[in-house]
JSON list of C-alpha atoms in Angstrom, two decimals:
[
{"chain": "A", "resi": 1, "resn": "MET", "atom": "CA", "xyz": [0.43, 0.35, -0.31]},
{"chain": "A", "resi": 2, "resn": "GLU", "atom": "CA", "xyz": [2.88, 2.61, 0.70]},
{"chain": "A", "resi": 3, "resn": "THR", "atom": "CA", "xyz": [4.80, 2.29, -2.36]},
{"chain": "A", "resi": 4, "resn": "ASP", "atom": "CA", "xyz": [1.22, 2.59, -4.22]},
{"chain": "A", "resi": 5, "resn": "THR", "atom": "CA", "xyz": [0.52, 6.16, -1.95]},
{"chain": "A", "resi": 6, "resn": "GLN", "atom": "CA", "xyz": [4.26, 6.89, -3.11]},
{"chain": "A", "resi": 7, "resn": "ASN", "atom": "CA", "xyz": [4.06, 6.50, -7.02]},
{"chain": "A", "resi": 8, "resn": "ASN", "atom": "CA", "xyz": [0.84, 8.00, -7.13]},
{"chain": "A", "resi": 9, "resn": "LYS", "atom": "CA", "xyz": [2.14, 11.41, -5.55]},
{"chain": "A", "resi": 10, "resn": "LYS", "atom": "CA", "xyz": [5.05, 11.56, -7.57]},
{"chain": "A", "resi": 11, "resn": "PRO", "atom": "CA", "xyz": [4.54, 13.34, -11.63]},
{"chain": "A", "resi": 12, "resn": "LEU", "atom": "CA", "xyz": [2.74, 13.21, -14.31]},
{"chain": "A", "resi": 13, "resn": "LEU", "atom": "CA", "xyz": [5.08, 13.03, -16.41]},
{"chain": "A", "resi": 14, "resn": "SER", "atom": "CA", "xyz": [7.30, 10.63, -13.94]},
{"chain": "A", "resi": 15, "resn": "LYS", "atom": "CA", "xyz": [5.19, 8.13, -15.49]},
{"chain": "A", "resi": 16, "resn": "ILE", "atom": "CA", "xyz": [5.30, 8.66, -18.93]},
{"chain": "A", "resi": 17, "resn": "ASN", "atom": "CA", "xyz": [7.31, 7.52, -21.53]},
{"chain": "A", "resi": 18, "resn": "LEU", "atom": "CA", "xyz": [8.69, 10.64, -22.26]},
{"chain": "A", "resi": 19, "resn": "PRO", "atom": "CA", "xyz": [11.68, 9.32, -25.89]},
{"chain": "A", "resi": 20, "resn": "ALA", "atom": "CA", "xyz": [8.96, 6.86, -27.06]},
{"chain": "A", "resi": 21, "resn": "VAL", "atom": "CA", "xyz": [6.02, 9.56, -27.37]},
{"chain": "A", "resi": 22, "resn": "PHE", "atom": "CA", "xyz": [9.02, 11.09, -29.40]},
{"chain": "A", "resi": 23, "resn": "SER", "atom": "CA", "xyz": [10.40, 9.02, -31.07]},
{"chain": "A", "resi": 24, "resn": "ASN", "atom": "CA", "xyz": [7.30, 7.31, -32.06]},
{"chain": "A", "resi": 25, "resn": "SER", "atom": "CA", "xyz": [5.03, 10.34, -32.77]},
{"chain": "A", "resi": 26, "resn": "ILE", "atom": "CA", "xyz": [7.22, 12.19, -35.52]},
{"chain": "A", "resi": 27, "resn": "PHE", "atom": "CA", "xyz": [5.93, 8.78, -38.01]},
{"chain": "A", "resi": 28, "resn": "ILE", "atom": "CA", "xyz": [2.78, 8.94, -37.30]},
{"chain": "A", "resi": 29, "resn": "VAL", "atom": "CA", "xyz": [3.84, 12.62, -38.53]},
{"chain": "A", "resi": 30, "resn": "GLY", "atom": "CA", "xyz": [4.89, 11.97, -41.58]},
{"chain": "A", "resi": 31, "resn": "LEU", "atom": "CA", "xyz": [2.34, 9.07, -42.11]},
{"chain": "A", "resi": 32, "resn": "LEU", "atom": "CA", "xyz": [-0.20, 11.38, -41.64]},
{"chain": "A", "resi": 33, "resn": "LEU", "atom": "CA", "xyz": [0.96, 14.60, -43.46]},
{"chain": "A", "resi": 34, "resn": "LEU", "atom": "CA", "xyz": [4.00, 13.70, -45.32]},
{"chain": "A", "resi": 35, "resn": "ASN", "atom": "CA", "xyz": [3.38, 10.78, -47.73]},
{"chain": "A", "resi": 36, "resn": "TRP", "atom": "CA", "xyz": [6.05, 8.49, -45.60]},
{"chain": "A", "resi": 37, "resn": "SER", "atom": "CA", "xyz": [5.20, 5.20, -46.26]},
{"chain": "A", "resi": 38, "resn": "THR", "atom": "CA", "xyz": [5.79, 2.20, -44.18]},
{"chain": "A", "resi": 39, "resn": "ALA", "atom": "CA", "xyz": [9.30, 1.33, -46.04]},
{"chain": "A", "resi": 40, "resn": "PHE", "atom": "CA", "xyz": [9.89, 5.48, -44.26]},
{"chain": "A", "resi": 41, "resn": "VAL", "atom": "CA", "xyz": [9.12, 3.99, -41.43]},
{"chain": "A", "resi": 42, "resn": "LEU", "atom": "CA", "xyz": [10.40, 0.56, -41.07]},
{"chain": "A", "resi": 43, "resn": "TRP", "atom": "CA", "xyz": [13.85, 2.92, -42.25]},
{"chain": "A", "resi": 44, "resn": "GLY", "atom": "CA", "xyz": [13.78, 5.10, -39.77]},
{"chain": "A", "resi": 45, "resn": "TYR", "atom": "CA", "xyz": [13.59, 2.52, -36.94]},
{"chain": "A", "resi": 46, "resn": "TRP", "atom": "CA", "xyz": [16.35, 1.58, -38.57]},
{"chain": "A", "resi": 47, "resn": "ILE", "atom": "CA", "xyz": [18.25, 4.69, -38.05]},
{"chain": "A", "resi": 48, "resn": "ASP", "atom": "CA", "xyz": [16.33, 5.06, -34.71]},
{"chain": "A", "resi": 49, "resn": "GLU", "atom": "CA", "xyz": [18.47, 0.79, -33.55]},
{"chain": "A", "resi": 50, "resn": "ILE", "atom": "CA", "xyz": [22.24, 2.76, -34.45]},
{"chain": "A", "resi": 51, "resn": "ILE", "atom": "CA", "xyz": [21.15, 5.62, -32.32]},
{"chain": "A", "resi": 52, "resn": "GLY", "atom": "CA", "xyz": [19.42, 3.24, -29.21]},
{"chain": "A", "resi": 53, "resn": "PHE", "atom": "CA", "xyz": [22.61, 1.03, -29.88]},
{"chain": "A", "resi": 54, "resn": "ILE", "atom": "CA", "xyz": [25.30, 4.63, -29.54]},
{"chain": "A", "resi": 55, "resn": "PHE", "atom": "CA", "xyz": [23.63, 5.49, -26.10]},
{"chain": "A", "resi": 56, "resn": "LEU", "atom": "CA", "xyz": [23.71, 1.62, -24.71]},
{"chain": "A", "resi": 57, "resn": "ALA", "atom": "CA", "xyz": [27.38, 1.53, -25.39]},
{"chain": "A", "resi": 58, "resn": "VAL", "atom": "CA", "xyz": [27.63, 5.30, -23.06]},
{"chain": "A", "resi": 59, "resn": "LYS", "atom": "CA", "xyz": [24.89, 4.01, -20.17]},
{"chain": "A", "resi": 60, "resn": "TYR", "atom": "CA", "xyz": [28.02, 0.98, -20.67]},
{"chain": "A", "resi": 61, "resn": "ILE", "atom": "CA", "xyz": [31.11, 2.94, -20.53]},
{"chain": "A", "resi": 62, "resn": "ILE", "atom": "CA", "xyz": [29.22, 5.37, -17.68]},
{"chain": "A", "resi": 63, "resn": "LEU", "atom": "CA", "xyz": [28.13, 2.46, -15.20]},
{"chain": "A", "resi": 64, "resn": "LYS", "atom": "CA", "xyz": [31.94, 0.75, -16.27]},
{"chain": "A", "resi": 65, "resn": "ALA", "atom": "CA", "xyz": [33.06, 4.31, -14.88]},
{"chain": "A", "resi": 66, "resn": "SER", "atom": "CA", "xyz": [30.65, 3.94, -11.43]},
{"chain": "A", "resi": 67, "resn": "HIS", "atom": "CA", "xyz": [30.90, 0.19, -10.91]},
{"chain": "A", "resi": 68, "resn": "LYS", "atom": "CA", "xyz": [35.26, 0.34, -11.36]},
{"chain": "A", "resi": 69, "resn": "GLY", "atom": "CA", "xyz": [36.01, -2.92, -10.09]},
{"chain": "A", "resi": 70, "resn": "GLU", "atom": "CA", "xyz": [33.09, -5.23, -9.97]},
{"chain": "A", "resi": 71, "resn": "LYS", "atom": "CA", "xyz": [32.32, -7.47, -13.74]},
{"chain": "A", "resi": 72, "resn": "THR", "atom": "CA", "xyz": [30.26, -7.14, -16.11]},
{"chain": "A", "resi": 73, "resn": "GLY", "atom": "CA", "xyz": [28.83, -9.25, -19.35]},
{"chain": "A", "resi": 74, "resn": "ALA", "atom": "CA", "xyz": [27.51, -6.40, -20.90]},
{"chain": "A", "resi": 75, "resn": "GLY", "atom": "CA", "xyz": [29.88, -5.80, -23.92]},
{"chain": "A", "resi": 76, "resn": "GLY", "atom": "CA", "xyz": [28.30, -9.45, -24.75]},
{"chain": "A", "resi": 77, "resn": "VAL", "atom": "CA", "xyz": [25.29, -7.13, -25.28]},
{"chain": "A", "resi": 78, "resn": "LEU", "atom": "CA", "xyz": [26.64, -4.79, -27.30]},
{"chain": "A", "resi": 79, "resn": "PHE", "atom": "CA", "xyz": [28.29, -7.13, -29.61]},
{"chain": "A", "resi": 80, "resn": "ALA", "atom": "CA", "xyz": [24.82, -9.23, -29.53]},
{"chain": "A", "resi": 81, "resn": "TYR", "atom": "CA", "xyz": [22.43, -5.42, -30.15]},
{"chain": "A", "resi": 82, "resn": "ALA", "atom": "CA", "xyz": [25.35, -5.17, -33.60]},
{"chain": "A", "resi": 83, "resn": "PHE", "atom": "CA", "xyz": [25.24, -7.96, -34.92]},
{"chain": "A", "resi": 84, "resn": "PHE", "atom": "CA", "xyz": [21.39, -7.32, -34.95]},
{"chain": "A", "resi": 85, "resn": "MET", "atom": "CA", "xyz": [22.01, -4.23, -36.55]},
{"chain": "A", "resi": 86, "resn": "PHE", "atom": "CA", "xyz": [23.57, -5.34, -39.56]},
{"chain": "A", "resi": 87, "resn": "GLY", "atom": "CA", "xyz": [21.02, -8.19, -40.10]},
{"chain": "A", "resi": 88, "resn": "HIS", "atom": "CA", "xyz": [18.17, -5.79, -39.55]},
{"chain": "A", "resi": 89, "resn": "LEU", "atom": "CA", "xyz": [20.07, -3.44, -42.80]},
{"chain": "A", "resi": 90, "resn": "VAL", "atom": "CA", "xyz": [20.34, -6.20, -44.58]},
{"chain": "A", "resi": 91, "resn": "PHE", "atom": "CA", "xyz": [17.00, -7.99, -44.22]},
{"chain": "A", "resi": 92, "resn": "LEU", "atom": "CA", "xyz": [15.42, -4.74, -45.57]},
{"chain": "A", "resi": 93, "resn": "LEU", "atom": "CA", "xyz": [17.79, -3.54, -48.41]},
{"chain": "A", "resi": 94, "resn": "ILE", "atom": "CA", "xyz": [16.38, -7.31, -49.68]},
{"chain": "A", "resi": 95, "resn": "PHE", "atom": "CA", "xyz": [12.10, -6.13, -49.16]},
{"chain": "A", "resi": 96, "resn": "PHE", "atom": "CA", "xyz": [13.48, -2.50, -50.40]},
{"chain": "A", "resi": 97, "resn": "GLY", "atom": "CA", "xyz": [14.86, -3.93, -53.21]},
{"chain": "A", "resi": 98, "resn": "ILE", "atom": "CA", "xyz": [11.89, -5.55, -54.09]},
{"chain": "A", "resi": 99, "resn": "PHE", "atom": "CA", "xyz": [9.74, -3.07, -53.14]},
{"chain": "A", "resi": 100, "resn": "ALA", "atom": "CA", "xyz": [11.72, -0.05, -55.52]},
{"chain": "A", "resi": 101, "resn": "GLU", "atom": "CA", "xyz": [9.16, 0.11, -58.36]},
{"chain": "A", "resi": 102, "resn": "ALA", "atom": "CA", "xyz": [5.92, 0.17, -55.92]},
{"chain": "A", "resi": 103, "resn": "ASP", "atom": "CA", "xyz": [6.84, 2.64, -53.18]},
{"chain": "A", "resi": 104, "resn": "ALA", "atom": "CA", "xyz": [9.91, 5.27, -54.45]},
{"chain": "A", "resi": 105, "resn": "ASN", "atom": "CA", "xyz": [10.22, 5.90, -50.34]},
{"chain": "A", "resi": 106, "resn": "ALA", "atom": "CA", "xyz": [11.51, 1.88, -50.78]},
{"chain": "A", "resi": 107, "resn": "GLU", "atom": "CA", "xyz": [13.72, 3.15, -54.20]},
{"chain": "A", "resi": 108, "resn": "MET", "atom": "CA", "xyz": [15.14, 5.93, -52.76]},
{"chain": "A", "resi": 109, "resn": "ILE", "atom": "CA", "xyz": [16.54, 4.07, -49.91]},
{"chain": "A", "resi": 110, "resn": "PHE", "atom": "CA", "xyz": [17.63, 1.00, -51.46]},
{"chain": "A", "resi": 111, "resn": "GLU", "atom": "CA", "xyz": [19.02, 4.05, -53.49]},
{"chain": "A", "resi": 112, "resn": "SER", "atom": "CA", "xyz": [20.70, 6.36, -50.37]},
{"chain": "A", "resi": 113, "resn": "VAL", "atom": "CA", "xyz": [22.46, 3.08, -48.63]},
{"chain": "A", "resi": 114, "resn": "PHE", "atom": "CA", "xyz": [24.66, 3.12, -51.99]},
{"chain": "A", "resi": 115, "resn": "TYR", "atom": "CA", "xyz": [25.17, 6.74, -52.32]},
{"chain": "A", "resi": 116, "resn": "PHE", "atom": "CA", "xyz": [26.39, 6.52, -48.45]},
{"chain": "A", "resi": 117, "resn": "ILE", "atom": "CA", "xyz": [29.44, 4.59, -49.47]},
{"chain": "A", "resi": 118, "resn": "ALA", "atom": "CA", "xyz": [30.36, 6.03, -52.76]},
{"chain": "A", "resi": 119, "resn": "GLY", "atom": "CA", "xyz": [30.27, 9.58, -50.63]},
{"chain": "A", "resi": 120, "resn": "ARG", "atom": "CA", "xyz": [26.95, 11.09, -53.00]},
{"chain": "A", "resi": 121, "resn": "PHE", "atom": "CA", "xyz": [24.52, 11.31, -50.06]},
{"chain": "A", "resi": 122, "resn": "TYR", "atom": "CA", "xyz": [24.03, 14.74, -51.29]},
{"chain": "A", "resi": 123, "resn": "SER", "atom": "CA", "xyz": [22.97, 13.61, -54.78]},
{"chain": "A", "resi": 124, "resn": "LEU", "atom": "CA", "xyz": [19.44, 12.37, -52.90]},
{"chain": "A", "resi": 125, "resn": "GLU", "atom": "CA", "xyz": [16.35, 14.17, -53.71]},
{"chain": "A", "resi": 126, "resn": "PRO", "atom": "CA", "xyz": [15.90, 17.24, -50.85]},
{"chain": "A", "resi": 127, "resn": "GLU", "atom": "CA", "xyz": [12.27, 15.85, -49.54]},
{"chain": "A", "resi": 128, "resn": "PHE", "atom": "CA", "xyz": [13.77, 12.49, -48.83]},
{"chain": "A", "resi": 129, "resn": "LEU", "atom": "CA", "xyz": [16.83, 14.05, -47.18]},
{"chain": "A", "resi": 130, "resn": "ASN", "atom": "CA", "xyz": [14.39, 16.21, -44.87]},
{"chain": "A", "resi": 131, "resn": "SER", "atom": "CA", "xyz": [12.65, 13.77, -44.01]},
{"chain": "A", "resi": 132, "resn": "LEU", "atom": "CA", "xyz": [15.82, 11.31, -42.77]},
{"chain": "A", "resi": 133, "resn": "PHE", "atom": "CA", "xyz": [16.78, 15.85, -41.66]},
{"chain": "A", "resi": 134, "resn": "LEU", "atom": "CA", "xyz": [13.18, 14.54, -39.35]},
{"chain": "A", "resi": 135, "resn": "VAL", "atom": "CA", "xyz": [13.94, 11.85, -37.82]},
{"chain": "A", "resi": 136, "resn": "VAL", "atom": "CA", "xyz": [17.44, 12.18, -36.88]},
{"chain": "A", "resi": 137, "resn": "PRO", "atom": "CA", "xyz": [17.00, 14.88, -34.23]},
{"chain": "A", "resi": 138, "resn": "VAL", "atom": "CA", "xyz": [13.97, 13.37, -32.97]},
{"chain": "A", "resi": 139, "resn": "SER", "atom": "CA", "xyz": [15.56, 9.85, -32.32]},
{"chain": "A", "resi": 140, "resn": "LEU", "atom": "CA", "xyz": [18.46, 12.01, -30.59]},
{"chain": "A", "resi": 141, "resn": "LEU", "atom": "CA", "xyz": [16.18, 14.26, -28.51]},
{"chain": "A", "resi": 142, "resn": "ALA", "atom": "CA", "xyz": [14.29, 10.61, -27.62]},
{"chain": "A", "resi": 143, "resn": "ALA", "atom": "CA", "xyz": [17.34, 9.00, -26.47]},
{"chain": "A", "resi": 144, "resn": "PHE", "atom": "CA", "xyz": [19.11, 12.48, -24.98]},
{"chain": "A", "resi": 145, "resn": "VAL", "atom": "CA", "xyz": [15.89, 12.54, -22.26]},
{"chain": "A", "resi": 146, "resn": "ALA", "atom": "CA", "xyz": [16.15, 8.77, -22.31]},
{"chain": "A", "resi": 147, "resn": "LEU", "atom": "CA", "xyz": [19.76, 9.53, -20.70]},
{"chain": "A", "resi": 148, "resn": "PHE", "atom": "CA", "xyz": [19.00, 11.99, -18.90]},
{"chain": "A", "resi": 149, "resn": "LYS", "atom": "CA", "xyz": [15.03, 11.15, -17.14]},
{"chain": "A", "resi": 150, "resn": "ASP", "atom": "CA", "xyz": [15.92, 7.82, -16.67]},
{"chain": "A", "resi": 151, "resn": "PHE", "atom": "CA", "xyz": [19.61, 7.48, -16.29]},
{"chain": "A", "resi": 152, "resn": "LEU", "atom": "CA", "xyz": [21.84, 10.52, -15.42]},
{"chain": "A", "resi": 153, "resn": "PHE", "atom": "CA", "xyz": [19.14, 12.47, -13.05]},
{"chain": "A", "resi": 154, "resn": "LYS", "atom": "CA", "xyz": [19.83, 12.38, -9.34]},
{"chain": "A", "resi": 155, "resn": "LYS", "atom": "CA", "xyz": [22.46, 9.69, -10.30]},
{"chain": "A", "resi": 156, "resn": "LYS", "atom": "CA", "xyz": [20.36, 6.90, -10.40]},
{"chain": "A", "resi": 157, "resn": "TYR", "atom": "CA", "xyz": [23.24, 4.81, -12.33]},
{"chain": "A", "resi": 158, "resn": "ARG", "atom": "CA", "xyz": [25.28, 4.61, -8.75]},
{"chain": "A", "resi": 159, "resn": "GLU", "atom": "CA", "xyz": [21.77, 2.79, -7.68]},
{"chain": "A", "resi": 160, "resn": "LEU", "atom": "CA", "xyz": [21.40, 0.07, -11.29]},
{"chain": "A", "resi": 161, "resn": "ASP", "atom": "CA", "xyz": [23.13, -3.09, -10.63]},
{"chain": "A", "resi": 162, "resn": "LEU", "atom": "CA", "xyz": [25.41, -3.85, -13.18]},
{"chain": "A", "resi": 163, "resn": "ALA", "atom": "CA", "xyz": [23.36, -7.99, -13.97]},
{"chain": "A", "resi": 164, "resn": "VAL", "atom": "CA", "xyz": [20.22, -5.80, -13.80]},
{"chain": "A", "resi": 165, "resn": "PHE", "atom": "CA", "xyz": [21.54, -3.21, -16.84]},
{"chain": "A", "resi": 166, "resn": "GLU", "atom": "CA", "xyz": [23.14, -6.51, -18.46]},
{"chain": "A", "resi": 167, "resn": "LYS", "atom": "CA", "xyz": [19.57, -8.39, -18.71]},
{"chain": "A", "resi": 168, "resn": "LYS", "atom": "CA", "xyz": [17.08, -4.93, -19.63]},
{"chain": "A", "resi": 169, "resn": "ALA", "atom": "CA", "xyz": [19.74, -4.97, -22.26]},
{"chain": "A", "resi": 170, "resn": "PHE", "atom": "CA", "xyz": [18.62, -7.07, -24.42]},
{"chain": "A", "resi": 171, "resn": "THR", "atom": "CA", "xyz": [14.80, -5.33, -24.84]},
{"chain": "A", "resi": 172, "resn": "PRO", "atom": "CA", "xyz": [16.17, -2.28, -26.80]},
{"chain": "A", "resi": 173, "resn": "ILE", "atom": "CA", "xyz": [17.36, -5.50, -28.59]},
{"chain": "A", "resi": 174, "resn": "ILE", "atom": "CA", "xyz": [14.23, -8.02, -29.47]},
{"chain": "A", "resi": 175, "resn": "LEU", "atom": "CA", "xyz": [11.70, -4.60, -30.05]},
{"chain": "A", "resi": 176, "resn": "PRO", "atom": "CA", "xyz": [12.86, -3.49, -32.89]},
{"chain": "A", "resi": 177, "resn": "HIS", "atom": "CA", "xyz": [13.76, -7.06, -33.72]},
{"chain": "A", "resi": 178, "resn": "LEU", "atom": "CA", "xyz": [9.95, -7.49, -33.96]},
{"chain": "A", "resi": 179, "resn": "ILE", "atom": "CA", "xyz": [9.31, -4.55, -35.66]},
{"chain": "A", "resi": 180, "resn": "ILE", "atom": "CA", "xyz": [11.57, -4.26, -38.21]},
{"chain": "A", "resi": 181, "resn": "VAL", "atom": "CA", "xyz": [11.22, -8.58, -39.17]},
{"chain": "A", "resi": 182, "resn": "PHE", "atom": "CA", "xyz": [7.31, -8.45, -38.29]},
{"chain": "A", "resi": 183, "resn": "GLY", "atom": "CA", "xyz": [7.11, -5.25, -40.00]},
{"chain": "A", "resi": 184, "resn": "GLY", "atom": "CA", "xyz": [8.91, -6.03, -42.99]},
{"chain": "A", "resi": 185, "resn": "PHE", "atom": "CA", "xyz": [7.04, -9.38, -43.67]},
{"chain": "A", "resi": 186, "resn": "CYS", "atom": "CA", "xyz": [4.13, -7.93, -43.38]},
{"chain": "A", "resi": 187, "resn": "LEU", "atom": "CA", "xyz": [5.15, -5.40, -46.15]},
{"chain": "A", "resi": 188, "resn": "VAL", "atom": "CA", "xyz": [4.48, -7.69, -48.24]},
{"chain": "A", "resi": 189, "resn": "LEU", "atom": "CA", "xyz": [1.95, -9.82, -47.63]},
{"chain": "A", "resi": 190, "resn": "LEU", "atom": "CA", "xyz": [0.27, -5.71, -47.54]},
{"chain": "A", "resi": 191, "resn": "LYS", "atom": "CA", "xyz": [1.80, -4.25, -50.08]},
{"chain": "A", "resi": 192, "resn": "ALA", "atom": "CA", "xyz": [3.47, -1.29, -48.05]},
{"chain": "A", "resi": 193, "resn": "GLN", "atom": "CA", "xyz": [-0.45, -0.24, -47.00]},
{"chain": "A", "resi": 194, "resn": "ALA", "atom": "CA", "xyz": [0.89, 2.82, -45.40]},
{"chain": "A", "resi": 195, "resn": "GLN", "atom": "CA", "xyz": [-2.86, 2.29, -42.26]},
{"chain": "A", "resi": 196, "resn": "PHE", "atom": "CA", "xyz": [-0.67, -1.28, -41.65]},
{"chain": "A", "resi": 197, "resn": "ALA", "atom": "CA", "xyz": [2.34, 0.96, -41.09]},
{"chain": "A", "resi": 198, "resn": "LEU", "atom": "CA", "xyz": [-0.04, 3.18, -38.57]},
{"chain": "A", "resi": 199, "resn": "VAL", "atom": "CA", "xyz": [-0.95, 0.29, -36.92]},
{"chain": "A", "resi": 200, "resn": "LEU", "atom": "CA", "xyz": [2.75, -0.97, -36.15]},
{"chain": "A", "resi": 201, "resn": "VAL", "atom": "CA", "xyz": [3.30, 2.33, -35.18]},
{"chain": "A", "resi": 202, "resn": "MET", "atom": "CA", "xyz": [1.34, 2.15, -32.40]},
{"chain": "A", "resi": 203, "resn": "ALA", "atom": "CA", "xyz": [1.56, -1.32, -30.92]},
{"chain": "A", "resi": 204, "resn": "LYS", "atom": "CA", "xyz": [5.58, -0.58, -30.77]},
{"chain": "A", "resi": 205, "resn": "LEU", "atom": "CA", "xyz": [4.38, 2.64, -29.04]},
{"chain": "A", "resi": 206, "resn": "LEU", "atom": "CA", "xyz": [2.71, 0.68, -26.94]},
{"chain": "A", "resi": 207, "resn": "ALA", "atom": "CA", "xyz": [5.55, -1.92, -26.34]},
{"chain": "A", "resi": 208, "resn": "GLU", "atom": "CA", "xyz": [7.98, 0.02, -24.67]},
{"chain": "A", "resi": 209, "resn": "PHE", "atom": "CA", "xyz": [4.65, 1.61, -22.14]},
{"chain": "A", "resi": 210, "resn": "LEU", "atom": "CA", "xyz": [4.17, -1.29, -20.70]},
{"chain": "A", "resi": 211, "resn": "ILE", "atom": "CA", "xyz": [8.04, -2.11, -20.70]},
{"chain": "A", "resi": 212, "resn": "TYR", "atom": "CA", "xyz": [8.83, 1.55, -19.08]},
{"chain": "A", "resi": 213, "resn": "ARG", "atom": "CA", "xyz": [5.66, 0.54, -16.63]},
{"chain": "A", "resi": 214, "resn": "ARG", "atom": "CA", "xyz": [7.67, -2.66, -16.27]},
{"chain": "A", "resi": 215, "resn": "ASP", "atom": "CA", "xyz": [10.32, -1.93, -15.53]},
{"chain": "A", "resi": 216, "resn": "ARG", "atom": "CA", "xyz": [9.24, 1.64, -13.34]},
{"chain": "A", "resi": 217, "resn": "SER", "atom": "CA", "xyz": [7.53, -1.62, -10.64]},
{"chain": "A", "resi": 218, "resn": "ALA", "atom": "CA", "xyz": [10.40, -3.38, -11.07]}
]
């Protein structure tokens, strides 16, 4: 009873997963107002996955520095994250290659990877680049908010057990994996319908809220 009373006294913002709201809202806006397709949403989530990996590594470094002498295998989590991230890239490029003729977003995403390798990223269409430049800052903002609000604020990282961190670090790997793989297959079955992409975004947002609520309760 005491715990429930204390939780009710906490500010409303502390109960809301603000990073999830930030990172998913841009895709809802893009689908409703900017003519984004399912392909672009999946690509945006892959970009979000890269940013998540960077910030997970930052958390790991901070924890290692504040828990000197304690052994941790979180480095293996980072390796697994990187492995999945590369696998998702290959997976998405295959699907985007299949849909290149039917979806302009898929075609530009497919081309952008090779343009980037060739150093000709500037050659992409301005509208596509503008959409990318919307996704990246919003995903970065969400990651910064999560780092400060749930990790650095009041030095919470000092209270976090390394074993707990290792266990929870797998969640940022599993959720994008399910969303990207499931979304990719539905992309084929539903022929890249934007209505499905909206459902996909809402499902990811709900999943992140439930995970956040579970972690807060724990």
